[in-house]
CSV table of C-alpha atoms in Angstrom, one decimal:
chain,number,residue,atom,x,y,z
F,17,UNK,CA,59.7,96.8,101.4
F,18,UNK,CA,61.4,94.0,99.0
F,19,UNK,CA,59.7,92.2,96.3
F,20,UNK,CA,60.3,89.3,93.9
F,21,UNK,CA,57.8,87.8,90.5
F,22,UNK,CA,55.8,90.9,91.7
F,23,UNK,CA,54.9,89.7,94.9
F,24,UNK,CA,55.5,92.5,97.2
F,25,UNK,CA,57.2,91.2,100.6
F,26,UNK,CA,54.6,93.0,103.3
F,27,UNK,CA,55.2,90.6,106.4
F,28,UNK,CA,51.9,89.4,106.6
F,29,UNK,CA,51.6,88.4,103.0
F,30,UNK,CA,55.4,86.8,103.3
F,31,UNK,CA,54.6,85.1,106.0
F,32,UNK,CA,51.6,83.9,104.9
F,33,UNK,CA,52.8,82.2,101.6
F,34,UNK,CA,56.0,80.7,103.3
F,35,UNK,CA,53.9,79.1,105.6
F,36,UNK,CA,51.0,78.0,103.4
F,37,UNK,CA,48.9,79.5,106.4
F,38,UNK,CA,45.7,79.4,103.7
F,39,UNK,CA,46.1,76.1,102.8
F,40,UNK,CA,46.9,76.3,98.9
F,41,UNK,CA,44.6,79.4,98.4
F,42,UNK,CA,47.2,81.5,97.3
F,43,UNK,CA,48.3,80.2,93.8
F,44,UNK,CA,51.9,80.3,93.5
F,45,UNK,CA,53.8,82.0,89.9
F,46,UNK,CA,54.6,79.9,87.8
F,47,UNK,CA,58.0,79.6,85.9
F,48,UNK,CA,58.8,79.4,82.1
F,49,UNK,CA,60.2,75.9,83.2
F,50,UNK,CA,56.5,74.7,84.3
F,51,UNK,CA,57.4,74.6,87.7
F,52,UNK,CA,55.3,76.7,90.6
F,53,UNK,CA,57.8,79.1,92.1
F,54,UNK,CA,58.6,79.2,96.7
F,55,UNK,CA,57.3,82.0,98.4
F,56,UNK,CA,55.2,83.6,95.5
F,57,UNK,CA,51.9,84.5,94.6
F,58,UNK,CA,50.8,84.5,91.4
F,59,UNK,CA,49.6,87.9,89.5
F,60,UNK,CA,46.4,87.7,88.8
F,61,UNK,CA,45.1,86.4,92.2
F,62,UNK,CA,47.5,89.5,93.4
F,63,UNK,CA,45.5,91.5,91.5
F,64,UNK,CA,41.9,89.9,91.7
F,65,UNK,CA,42.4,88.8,95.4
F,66,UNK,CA,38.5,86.5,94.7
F,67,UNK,CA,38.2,85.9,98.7
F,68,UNK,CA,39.9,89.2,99.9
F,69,UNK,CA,42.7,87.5,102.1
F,70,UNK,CA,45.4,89.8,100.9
F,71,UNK,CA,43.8,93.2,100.3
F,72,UNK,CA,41.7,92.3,103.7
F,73,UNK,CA,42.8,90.6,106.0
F,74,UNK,CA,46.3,90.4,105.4
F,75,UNK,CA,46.5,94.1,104.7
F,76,UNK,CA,44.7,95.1,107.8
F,77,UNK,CA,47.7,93.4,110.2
F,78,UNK,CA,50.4,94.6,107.5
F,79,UNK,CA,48.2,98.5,108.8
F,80,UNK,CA,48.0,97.4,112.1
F,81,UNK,CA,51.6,97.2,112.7
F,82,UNK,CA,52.6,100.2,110.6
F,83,UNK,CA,50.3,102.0,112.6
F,84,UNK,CA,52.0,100.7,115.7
F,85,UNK,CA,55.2,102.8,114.5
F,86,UNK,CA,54.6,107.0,114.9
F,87,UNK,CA,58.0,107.4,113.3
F,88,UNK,CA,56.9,105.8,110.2
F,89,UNK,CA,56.3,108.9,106.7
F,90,UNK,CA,56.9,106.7,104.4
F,91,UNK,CA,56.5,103.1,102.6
F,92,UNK,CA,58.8,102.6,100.0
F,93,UNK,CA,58.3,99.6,97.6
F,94,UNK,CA,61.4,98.4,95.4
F,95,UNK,CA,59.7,97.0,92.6
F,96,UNK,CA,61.3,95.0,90.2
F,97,UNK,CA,59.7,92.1,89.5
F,98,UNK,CA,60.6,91.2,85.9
F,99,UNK,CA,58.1,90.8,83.1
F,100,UNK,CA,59.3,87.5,80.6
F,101,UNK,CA,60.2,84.8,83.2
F,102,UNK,CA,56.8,84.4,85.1
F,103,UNK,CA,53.8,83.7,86.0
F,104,UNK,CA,52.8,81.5,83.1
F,105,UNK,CA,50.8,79.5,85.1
F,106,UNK,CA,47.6,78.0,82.9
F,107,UNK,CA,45.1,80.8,85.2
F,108,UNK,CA,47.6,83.9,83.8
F,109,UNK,CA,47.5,82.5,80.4
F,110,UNK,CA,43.7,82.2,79.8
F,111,UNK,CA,43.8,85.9,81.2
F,112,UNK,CA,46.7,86.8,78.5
F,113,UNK,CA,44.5,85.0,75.8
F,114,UNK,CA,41.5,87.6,76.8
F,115,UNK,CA,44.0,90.6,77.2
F,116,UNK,CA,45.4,89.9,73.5
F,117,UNK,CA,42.1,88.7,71.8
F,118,UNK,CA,43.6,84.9,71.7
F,119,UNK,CA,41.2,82.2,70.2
F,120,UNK,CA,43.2,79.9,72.4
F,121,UNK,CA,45.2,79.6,75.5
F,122,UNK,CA,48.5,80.0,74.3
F,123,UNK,CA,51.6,77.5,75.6
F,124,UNK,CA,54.7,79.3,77.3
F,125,UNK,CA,56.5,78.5,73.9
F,126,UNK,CA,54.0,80.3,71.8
F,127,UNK,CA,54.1,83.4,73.9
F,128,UNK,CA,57.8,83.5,73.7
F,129,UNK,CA,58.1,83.4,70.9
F,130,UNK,CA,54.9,84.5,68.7
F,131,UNK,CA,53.2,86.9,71.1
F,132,UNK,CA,56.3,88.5,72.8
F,133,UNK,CA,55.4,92.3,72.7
F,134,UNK,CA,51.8,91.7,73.8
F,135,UNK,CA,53.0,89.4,76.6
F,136,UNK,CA,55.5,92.0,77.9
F,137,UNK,CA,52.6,94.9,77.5
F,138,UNK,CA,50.6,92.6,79.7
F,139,UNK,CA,52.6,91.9,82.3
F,140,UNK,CA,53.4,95.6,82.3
F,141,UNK,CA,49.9,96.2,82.7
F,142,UNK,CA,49.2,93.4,85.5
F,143,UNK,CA,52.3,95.4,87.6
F,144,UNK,CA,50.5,98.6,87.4
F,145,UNK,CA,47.0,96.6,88.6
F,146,UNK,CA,49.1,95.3,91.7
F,147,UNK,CA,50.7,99.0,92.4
F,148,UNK,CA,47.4,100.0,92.5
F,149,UNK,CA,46.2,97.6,94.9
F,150,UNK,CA,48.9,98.2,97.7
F,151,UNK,CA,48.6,102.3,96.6
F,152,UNK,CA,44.8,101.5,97.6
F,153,UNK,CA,45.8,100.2,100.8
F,154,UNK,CA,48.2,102.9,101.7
F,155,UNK,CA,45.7,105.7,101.0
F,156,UNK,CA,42.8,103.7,102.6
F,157,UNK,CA,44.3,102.2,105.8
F,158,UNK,CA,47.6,104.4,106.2
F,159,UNK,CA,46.6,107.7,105.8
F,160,UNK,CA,49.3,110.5,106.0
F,161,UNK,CA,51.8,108.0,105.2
F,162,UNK,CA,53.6,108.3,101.9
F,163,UNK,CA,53.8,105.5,99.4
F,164,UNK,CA,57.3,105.9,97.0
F,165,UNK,CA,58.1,103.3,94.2
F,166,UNK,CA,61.5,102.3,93.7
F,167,UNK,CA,62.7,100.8,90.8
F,168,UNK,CA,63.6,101.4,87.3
F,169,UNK,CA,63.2,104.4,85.4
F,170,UNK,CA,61.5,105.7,82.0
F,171,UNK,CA,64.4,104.4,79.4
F,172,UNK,CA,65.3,107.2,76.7
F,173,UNK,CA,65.0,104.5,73.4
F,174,UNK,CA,62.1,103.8,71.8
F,175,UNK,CA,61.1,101.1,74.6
F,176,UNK,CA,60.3,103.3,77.4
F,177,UNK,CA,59.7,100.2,79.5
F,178,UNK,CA,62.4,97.5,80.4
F,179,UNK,CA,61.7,94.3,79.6
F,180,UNK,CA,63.8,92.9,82.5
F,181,UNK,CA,61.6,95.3,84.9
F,182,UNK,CA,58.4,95.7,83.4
F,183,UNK,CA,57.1,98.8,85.5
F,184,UNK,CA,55.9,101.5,83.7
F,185,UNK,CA,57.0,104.3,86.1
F,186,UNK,CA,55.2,107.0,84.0
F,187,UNK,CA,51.8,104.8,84.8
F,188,UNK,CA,52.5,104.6,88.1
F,189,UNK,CA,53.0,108.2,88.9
F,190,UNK,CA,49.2,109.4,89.8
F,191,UNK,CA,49.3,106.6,92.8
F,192,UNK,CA,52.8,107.2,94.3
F,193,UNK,CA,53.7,110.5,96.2
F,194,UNK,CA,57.8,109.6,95.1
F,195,UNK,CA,59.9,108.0,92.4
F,196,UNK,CA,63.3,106.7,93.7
F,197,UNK,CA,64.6,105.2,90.2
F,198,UNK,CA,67.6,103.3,89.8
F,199,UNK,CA,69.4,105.0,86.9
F,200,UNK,CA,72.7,103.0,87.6
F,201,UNK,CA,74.8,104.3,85.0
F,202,UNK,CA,77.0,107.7,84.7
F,203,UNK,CA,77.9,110.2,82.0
F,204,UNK,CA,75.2,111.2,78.9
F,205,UNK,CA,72.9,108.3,79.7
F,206,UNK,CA,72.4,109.2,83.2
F,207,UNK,CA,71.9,112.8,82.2
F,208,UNK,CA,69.6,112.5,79.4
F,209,UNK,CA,67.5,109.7,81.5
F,210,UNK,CA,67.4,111.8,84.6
F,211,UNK,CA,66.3,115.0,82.1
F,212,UNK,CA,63.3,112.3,80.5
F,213,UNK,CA,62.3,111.3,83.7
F,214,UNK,CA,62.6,114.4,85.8
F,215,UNK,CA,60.6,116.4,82.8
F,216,UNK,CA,58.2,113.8,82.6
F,217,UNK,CA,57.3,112.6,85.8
F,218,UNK,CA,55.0,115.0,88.0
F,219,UNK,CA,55.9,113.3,91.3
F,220,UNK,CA,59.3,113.9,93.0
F,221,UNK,CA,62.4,112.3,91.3
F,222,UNK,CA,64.8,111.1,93.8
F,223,UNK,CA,67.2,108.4,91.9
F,224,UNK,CA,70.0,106.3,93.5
F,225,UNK,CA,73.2,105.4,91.9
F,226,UNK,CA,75.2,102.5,93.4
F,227,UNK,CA,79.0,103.0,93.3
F,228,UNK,CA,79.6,100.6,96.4
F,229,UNK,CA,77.8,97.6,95.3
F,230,UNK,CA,79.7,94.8,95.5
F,231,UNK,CA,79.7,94.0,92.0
F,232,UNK,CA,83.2,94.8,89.2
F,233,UNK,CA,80.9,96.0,86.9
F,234,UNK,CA,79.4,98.7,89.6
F,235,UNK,CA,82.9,99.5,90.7
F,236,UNK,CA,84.1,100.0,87.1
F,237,UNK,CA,81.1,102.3,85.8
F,238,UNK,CA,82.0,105.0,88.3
F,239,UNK,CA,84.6,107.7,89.5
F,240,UNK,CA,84.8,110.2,92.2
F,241,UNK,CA,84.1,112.9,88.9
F,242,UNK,CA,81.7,110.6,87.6
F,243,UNK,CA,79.3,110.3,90.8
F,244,UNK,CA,79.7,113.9,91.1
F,245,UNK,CA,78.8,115.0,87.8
F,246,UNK,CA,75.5,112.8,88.8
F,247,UNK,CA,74.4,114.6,91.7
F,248,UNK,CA,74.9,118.0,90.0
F,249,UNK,CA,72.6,117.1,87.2
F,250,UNK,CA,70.1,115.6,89.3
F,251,UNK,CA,69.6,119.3,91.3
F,252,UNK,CA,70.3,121.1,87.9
F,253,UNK,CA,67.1,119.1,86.1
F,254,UNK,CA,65.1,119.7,89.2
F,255,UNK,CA,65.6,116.4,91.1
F,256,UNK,CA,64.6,115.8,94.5
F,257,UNK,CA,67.8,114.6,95.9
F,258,UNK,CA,70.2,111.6,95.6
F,259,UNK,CA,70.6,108.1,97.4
F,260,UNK,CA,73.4,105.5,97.5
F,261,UNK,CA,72.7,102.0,97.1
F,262,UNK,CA,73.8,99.7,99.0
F,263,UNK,CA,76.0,101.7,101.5
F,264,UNK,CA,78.3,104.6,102.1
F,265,UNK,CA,81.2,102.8,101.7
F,266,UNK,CA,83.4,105.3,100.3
F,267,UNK,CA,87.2,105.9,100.0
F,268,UNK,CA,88.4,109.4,100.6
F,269,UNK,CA,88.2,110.5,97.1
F,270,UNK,CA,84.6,109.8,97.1
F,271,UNK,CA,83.8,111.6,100.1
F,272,UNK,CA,85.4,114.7,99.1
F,273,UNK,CA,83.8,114.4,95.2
F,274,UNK,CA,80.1,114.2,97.1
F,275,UNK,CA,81.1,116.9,99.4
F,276,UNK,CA,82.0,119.6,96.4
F,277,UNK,CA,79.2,118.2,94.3
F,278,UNK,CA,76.4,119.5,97.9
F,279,UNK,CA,78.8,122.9,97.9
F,280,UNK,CA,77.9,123.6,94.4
F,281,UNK,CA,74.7,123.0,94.8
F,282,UNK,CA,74.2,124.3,97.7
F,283,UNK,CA,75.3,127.9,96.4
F,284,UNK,CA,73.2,127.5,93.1
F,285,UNK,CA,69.8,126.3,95.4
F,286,UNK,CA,68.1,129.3,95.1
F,287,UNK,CA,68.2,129.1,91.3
F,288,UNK,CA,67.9,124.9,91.0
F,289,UNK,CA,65.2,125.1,93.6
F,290,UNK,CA,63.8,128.4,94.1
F,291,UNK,CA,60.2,129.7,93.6
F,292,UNK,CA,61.2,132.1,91.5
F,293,UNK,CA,63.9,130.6,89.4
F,294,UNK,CA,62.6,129.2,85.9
F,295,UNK,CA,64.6,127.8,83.0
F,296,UNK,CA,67.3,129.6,80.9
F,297,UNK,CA,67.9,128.4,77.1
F,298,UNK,CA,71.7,129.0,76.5
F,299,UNK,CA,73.3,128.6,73.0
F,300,UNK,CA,76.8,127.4,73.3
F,301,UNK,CA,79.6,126.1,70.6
F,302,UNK,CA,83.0,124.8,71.2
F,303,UNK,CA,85.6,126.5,70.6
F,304,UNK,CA,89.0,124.9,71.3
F,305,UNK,CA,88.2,122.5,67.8
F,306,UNK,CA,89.2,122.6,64.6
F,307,UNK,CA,86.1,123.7,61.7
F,308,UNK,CA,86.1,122.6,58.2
F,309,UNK,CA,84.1,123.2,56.0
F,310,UNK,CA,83.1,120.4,53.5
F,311,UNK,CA,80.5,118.9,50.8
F,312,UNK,CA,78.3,115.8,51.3
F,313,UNK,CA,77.9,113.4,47.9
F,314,UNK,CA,75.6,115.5,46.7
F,315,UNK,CA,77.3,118.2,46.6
F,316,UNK,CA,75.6,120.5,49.7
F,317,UNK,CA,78.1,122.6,51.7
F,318,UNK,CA,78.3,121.5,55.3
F,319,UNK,CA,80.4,122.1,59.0
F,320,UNK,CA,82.6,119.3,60.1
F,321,UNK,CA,84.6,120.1,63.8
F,322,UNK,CA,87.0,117.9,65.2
F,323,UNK,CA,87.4,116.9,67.9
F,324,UNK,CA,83.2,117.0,68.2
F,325,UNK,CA,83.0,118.1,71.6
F,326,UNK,CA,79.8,120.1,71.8
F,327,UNK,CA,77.8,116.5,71.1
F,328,UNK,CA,79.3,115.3,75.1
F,329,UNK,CA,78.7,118.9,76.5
F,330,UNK,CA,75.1,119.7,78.1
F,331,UNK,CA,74.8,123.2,79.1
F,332,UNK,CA,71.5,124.3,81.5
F,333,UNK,CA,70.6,127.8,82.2
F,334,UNK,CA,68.5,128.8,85.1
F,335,UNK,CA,67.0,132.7,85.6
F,336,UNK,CA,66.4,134.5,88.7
F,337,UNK,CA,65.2,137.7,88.1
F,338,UNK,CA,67.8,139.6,86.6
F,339,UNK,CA,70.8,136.9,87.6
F,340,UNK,CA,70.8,133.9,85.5
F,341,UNK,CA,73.1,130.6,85.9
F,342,UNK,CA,74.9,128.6,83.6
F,343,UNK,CA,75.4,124.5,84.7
F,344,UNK,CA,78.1,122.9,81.9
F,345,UNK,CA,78.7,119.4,82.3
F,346,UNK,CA,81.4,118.5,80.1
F,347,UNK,CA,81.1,114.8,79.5
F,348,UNK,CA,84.6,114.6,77.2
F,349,UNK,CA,86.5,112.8,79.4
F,350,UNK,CA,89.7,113.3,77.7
F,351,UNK,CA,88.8,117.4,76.4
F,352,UNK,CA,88.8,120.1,78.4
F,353,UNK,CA,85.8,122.3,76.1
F,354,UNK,CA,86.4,126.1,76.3
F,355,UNK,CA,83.0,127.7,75.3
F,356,UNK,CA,81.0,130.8,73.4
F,357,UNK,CA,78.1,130.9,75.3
F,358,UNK,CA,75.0,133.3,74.1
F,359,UNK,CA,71.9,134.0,77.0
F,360,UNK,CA,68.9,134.9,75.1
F,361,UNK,CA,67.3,138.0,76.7
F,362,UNK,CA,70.8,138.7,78.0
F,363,UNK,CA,71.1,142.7,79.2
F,364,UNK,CA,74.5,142.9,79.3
F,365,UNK,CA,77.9,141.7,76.7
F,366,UNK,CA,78.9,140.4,79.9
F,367,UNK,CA,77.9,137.3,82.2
């Protein structure tokens, strides 16, 4: 299911707005610009819904037709509806002024640019209040269907929320059976998001990456090693799986990089996966570098290695039983990295 200014596009609903079919009782976002925005609803009647058109009776013919579909396990929302560009109509500002403790309605100029933080942190909060609603639906009309959120994932810097997104993920997880993030990046970012998210989330993780989209910048960010390096540290940090956004429109090189990235996996399953498997810490250090050692301006000794490879290297162990296994991703894209590797708990000199 698509979505735009946090209007989720369930048919009914669509329909209904595109063809004013309520006469001008579903208020429309407003932009920064003043202007009312086509084919929208604005948040808070999303959320508040006063005469229970689109958590009623529009939801109960968006349920009637699921339900006309047995095939159907699953509604996924991709939800990305932005948080600084709408609604700020004069109805989501008076409920902004109440949210912030405001004296006054604030103009669209004040809150962008005196009350930007607590703006963002509302909007964040109004997209949670409208997940809730369709999650409502799902569970109360749908029942045995699944209800996974697509869009963008917990970021590792202090701001675990995008401001061009504005859907805390993290709040969301209790009301969705699935997170299918879009972490569209590659190398250490990817990894360490993936690690945040995966480690943080208690629903599923299954992220896509988008080599094919039709974009330079998208083409640019990733290599055959590069998407395959991605799926092995999604499986490795416990992931569900792996999608491709927008297609499978893949050269050669690809197709054989995706197909050694499911035969590594697939022979390591039984630790990434298995029942029995838990976590292994590893201790590793480069050793193909050069070590110095050196004194700071105040005179204390310290270690300086060049080239500093260990700081691109991320090393996960995984124990089964007696058999443990090590998963390097070597992130130096111009240094091989020959390592020392210690296994805490370890019963033989040997591994």
């Amino acid at each position: 299911v698509s979505s735009a200014y946090s209007m989720p596009w369930f048919g009914p609903l669509y329909n209904a707005v595109s063809q004013n079919r309520f006469k001008g009782k579903l208020p429309p976002s407003v932009g920064a610009d003043g202007k009312a925005i086509p084919n929208t609803v604005s948040p808070w009647y999303l959320i508040e819904d006063p005469e229970n058109l689109i958590w009623g009776v529009l939801a109960d013919e968006y349920a009637k037709g699921i339900r006309g579909n047995p095939h159907i396990k699953a509604i996924a929302l991709d939800y990305e509806p932005g948080a600084m560009k709408h609604c700020f109509s004069v109805e989501n500002r008076t409920r902004f002024r109440d949210f912030a403790k405001l004296q006054a309605v604030p103009s669209t100029e004040d809150i962008l640019s005196k009350y930007k933080e607590a703006w963002l942190r509302f909007r964040i909060r109004q997209h949670q209040r409208i997940l809730e609603r369709i999650s409502a639906m799902v569970r109360s009309k749908l029942s045995g269907i699944e209800f996974w959120l697509i869009s963008d994932p917990l970021q590792t810097g202090r701001q675990r929320v995008s401001e061009w997104c504005g859907v805390d993920v993290q709040a969301a997880d209790p009301i969705i059976d699935m997170h299918q993030d879009m972490p569209y990046i590659t190398g250490i970012p990817f990894f360490d998001q993936m690690k945040l998210n995966i480690s943080e989330l208690k629903k599923p993780c299954f992220p896509f990456i988008d080599p094919t989209e039709n974009m330079a910048m998208y083409y640019q960010r990733y290599t055959p090693e590069k998407v395959m390096q991605n799926t092995v540290a999604v499986a490795a940090l416990g992931g569900y799986g792996i999608g491709f956004w927008p297609n499978d429109v893949f050269d050669g090189r690809y197709l054989r990089s995706i197909r050694d990235a499911y035969a590594a996996i697939a022979e390591a399953e039984s630790f990434y996966a298995g029942k029995e498997a838990a976590r292994q810490d590893i201790r590793f250090e480069s050793k193909n570098v050069v070590k110095l050692d050196a004194a700071d301006g105040s005179g204390k000794n310290t270690k300086i290695s060049f080239p500093q490879l260990d700081r691109n290297l991320r090393v996960l162990g995984h124990r089964k039983g007696k058999d443990f296994l090590i998963t390097i991703l070597n992130y130096n894209e111009n240094s091989p990295a020959f390592l020392e590797l210690a296994v805490p708990g370890a019963e033989s000199a040997y591994y």
